[in-house]
CSV table of C-alpha atoms and ligand atoms in Angstrom, one decimal:
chain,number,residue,atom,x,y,z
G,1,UNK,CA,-7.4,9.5,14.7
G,2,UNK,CA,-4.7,7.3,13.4
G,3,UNK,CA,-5.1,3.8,15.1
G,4,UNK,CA,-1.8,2.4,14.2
G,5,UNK,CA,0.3,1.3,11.0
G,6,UNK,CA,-1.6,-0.9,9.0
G,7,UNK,CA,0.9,-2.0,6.8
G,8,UNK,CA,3.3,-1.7,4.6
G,9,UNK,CA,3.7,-1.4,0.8
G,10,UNK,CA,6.9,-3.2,-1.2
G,11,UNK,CA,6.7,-3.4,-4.6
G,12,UNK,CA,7.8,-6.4,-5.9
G,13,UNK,CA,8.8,-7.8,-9.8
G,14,UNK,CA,7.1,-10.8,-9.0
G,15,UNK,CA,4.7,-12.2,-6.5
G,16,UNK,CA,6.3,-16.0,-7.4
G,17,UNK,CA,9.9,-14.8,-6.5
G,18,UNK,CA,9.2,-13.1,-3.6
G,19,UNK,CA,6.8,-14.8,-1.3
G,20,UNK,CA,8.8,-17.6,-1.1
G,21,UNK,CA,11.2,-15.3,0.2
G,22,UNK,CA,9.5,-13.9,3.1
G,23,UNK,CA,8.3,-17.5,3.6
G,24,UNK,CA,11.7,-19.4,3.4
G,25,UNK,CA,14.1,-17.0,4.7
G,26,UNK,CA,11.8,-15.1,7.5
G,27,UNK,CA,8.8,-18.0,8.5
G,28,UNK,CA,6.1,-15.7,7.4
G,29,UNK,CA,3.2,-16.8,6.4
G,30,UNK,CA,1.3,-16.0,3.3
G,31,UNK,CA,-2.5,-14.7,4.3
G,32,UNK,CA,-3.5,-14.5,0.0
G,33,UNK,CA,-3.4,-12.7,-2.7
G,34,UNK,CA,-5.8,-10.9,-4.1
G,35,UNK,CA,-5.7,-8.6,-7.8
G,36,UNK,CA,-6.9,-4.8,-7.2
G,37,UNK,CA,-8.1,-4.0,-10.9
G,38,UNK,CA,-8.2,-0.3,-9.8
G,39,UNK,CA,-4.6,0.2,-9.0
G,40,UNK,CA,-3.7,-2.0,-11.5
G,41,UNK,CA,-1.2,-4.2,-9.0
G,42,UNK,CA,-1.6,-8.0,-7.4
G,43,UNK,CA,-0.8,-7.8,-3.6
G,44,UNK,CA,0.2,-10.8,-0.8
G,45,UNK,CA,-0.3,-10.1,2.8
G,46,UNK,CA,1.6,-11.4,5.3
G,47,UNK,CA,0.5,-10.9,9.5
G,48,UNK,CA,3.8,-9.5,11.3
G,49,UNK,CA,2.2,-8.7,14.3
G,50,UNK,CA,-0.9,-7.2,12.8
G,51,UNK,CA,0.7,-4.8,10.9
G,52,UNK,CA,0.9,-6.5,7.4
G,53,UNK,CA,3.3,-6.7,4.6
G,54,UNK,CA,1.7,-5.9,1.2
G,55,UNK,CA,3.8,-7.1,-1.7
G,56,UNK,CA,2.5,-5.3,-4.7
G,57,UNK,CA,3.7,-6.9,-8.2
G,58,UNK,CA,2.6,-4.7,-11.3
G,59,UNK,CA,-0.2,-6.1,-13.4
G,60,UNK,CA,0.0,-3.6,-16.5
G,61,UNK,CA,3.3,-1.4,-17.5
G,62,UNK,CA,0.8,1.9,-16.5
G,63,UNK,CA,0.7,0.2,-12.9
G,64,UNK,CA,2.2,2.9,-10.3
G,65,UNK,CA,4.3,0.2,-9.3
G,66,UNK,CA,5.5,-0.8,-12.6
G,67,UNK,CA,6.7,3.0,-12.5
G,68,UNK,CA,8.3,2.5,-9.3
G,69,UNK,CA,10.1,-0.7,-10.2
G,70,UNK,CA,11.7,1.2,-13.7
G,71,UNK,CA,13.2,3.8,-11.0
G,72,UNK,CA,14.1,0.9,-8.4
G,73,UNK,CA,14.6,-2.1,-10.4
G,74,UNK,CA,15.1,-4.4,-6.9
G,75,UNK,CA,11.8,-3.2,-5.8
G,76,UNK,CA,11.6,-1.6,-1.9
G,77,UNK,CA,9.3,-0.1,0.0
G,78,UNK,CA,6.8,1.6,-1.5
G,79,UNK,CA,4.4,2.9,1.3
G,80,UNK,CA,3.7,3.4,4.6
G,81,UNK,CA,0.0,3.0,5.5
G,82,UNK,CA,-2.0,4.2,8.2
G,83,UNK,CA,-4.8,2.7,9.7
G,84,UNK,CA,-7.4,5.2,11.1
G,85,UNK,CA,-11.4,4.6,11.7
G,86,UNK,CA,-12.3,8.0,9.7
G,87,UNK,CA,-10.3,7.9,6.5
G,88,UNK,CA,-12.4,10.9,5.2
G,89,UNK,CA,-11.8,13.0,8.8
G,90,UNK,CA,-7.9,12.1,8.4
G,91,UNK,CA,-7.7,13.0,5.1
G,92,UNK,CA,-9.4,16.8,5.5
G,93,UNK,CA,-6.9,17.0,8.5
G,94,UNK,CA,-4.1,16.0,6.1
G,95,UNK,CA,-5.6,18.9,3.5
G,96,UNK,CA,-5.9,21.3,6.7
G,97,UNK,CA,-2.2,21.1,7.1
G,98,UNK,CA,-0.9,21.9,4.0
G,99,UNK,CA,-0.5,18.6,2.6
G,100,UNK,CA,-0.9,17.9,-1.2
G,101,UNK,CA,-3.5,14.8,-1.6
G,102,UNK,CA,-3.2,12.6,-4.0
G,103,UNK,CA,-6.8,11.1,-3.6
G,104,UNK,CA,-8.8,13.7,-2.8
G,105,UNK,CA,-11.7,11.4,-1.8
G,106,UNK,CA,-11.2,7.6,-0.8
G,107,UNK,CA,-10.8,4.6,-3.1
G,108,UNK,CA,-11.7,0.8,-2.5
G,109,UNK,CA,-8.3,-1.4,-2.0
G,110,UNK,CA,-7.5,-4.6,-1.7
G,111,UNK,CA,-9.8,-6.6,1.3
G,112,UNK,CA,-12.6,-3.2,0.6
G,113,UNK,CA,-10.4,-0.9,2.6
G,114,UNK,CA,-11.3,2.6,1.9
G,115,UNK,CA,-7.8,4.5,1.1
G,116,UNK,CA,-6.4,7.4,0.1
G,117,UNK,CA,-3.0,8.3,-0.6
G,118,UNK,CA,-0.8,11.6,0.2
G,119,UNK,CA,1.6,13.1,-1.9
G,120,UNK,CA,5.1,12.0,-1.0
G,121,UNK,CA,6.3,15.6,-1.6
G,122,UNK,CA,3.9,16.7,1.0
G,123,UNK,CA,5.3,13.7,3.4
G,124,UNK,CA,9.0,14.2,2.7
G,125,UNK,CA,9.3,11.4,0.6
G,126,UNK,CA,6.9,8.6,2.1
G,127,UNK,CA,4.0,7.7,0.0
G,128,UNK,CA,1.5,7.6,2.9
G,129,UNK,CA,-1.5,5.8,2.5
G,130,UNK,CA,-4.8,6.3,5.0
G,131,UNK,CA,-7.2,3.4,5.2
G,132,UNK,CA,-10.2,2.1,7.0
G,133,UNK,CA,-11.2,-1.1,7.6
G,134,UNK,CA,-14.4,-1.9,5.3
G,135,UNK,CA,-17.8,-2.9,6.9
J,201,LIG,ZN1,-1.3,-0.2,0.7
């Protein structure tokens, strides 16, 4: 059911200071940016492979990831994401096993993905994110 790992979140203080980074220092390339109003963050993928990198800067102090960066001012990793073709199938599989969701039914992310996250208390520790490649 899970295809493979789609990518993976690092939040970021700014988008400006860091893609250079992964540019400069690692030859990556960046594939755009794009602002996801609904979880309040402005992402940069980068193709390693195809997995991706998603650098998630905040775009309003509420942000989850302005949360994350007032716990880990450097930024990190922030989540692991899954790539499956039934987000809604993986996510009642999820449920079946005892794990707490934290979207109970799936969201729109950045490039139309539907996603859905798990709660990392459930996932002992990793934010884990399910997603499916829009139509
Ligand atoms: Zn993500």
């Amino acid at each position: 059911m899970i295809n493979k790992i789609d990518h993976i979140g690092i939040a970021v203080k700014s988008l400006d200071e860091a893609v250079p980074y992964y540019e400069k220092a690692l030859g990556l390339k960046c594939e755009g940016v794009e602002t996801v109003e609904d979880q309040k963050v402005k992402t940069a993928f980068f193709n390693v492979g195809g997995t991706h990198l998603e650098l998630l800067e905040p775009t309003a102090p509420d942000s989850p990831i302005a949360k994350f960066l007032e716990k880990n001012p450097f930024g990190g990793v922030h989540h692991v994401a899954f790539n499956t073709s039934d987000v809604v199938g993986a996510l009642s599989q999820a449920k079946e096993a005892g794990v707490r969701l934290i979207n109970e039914t799936p969201k729109i992310g950045a490039h139309s993905k539907k996603i859905a996250f798990l709660h990392p208390k459930s996932t002992m520790g990793v934010l884990t994110e399910l997603c499916q490649d829009g139509e």
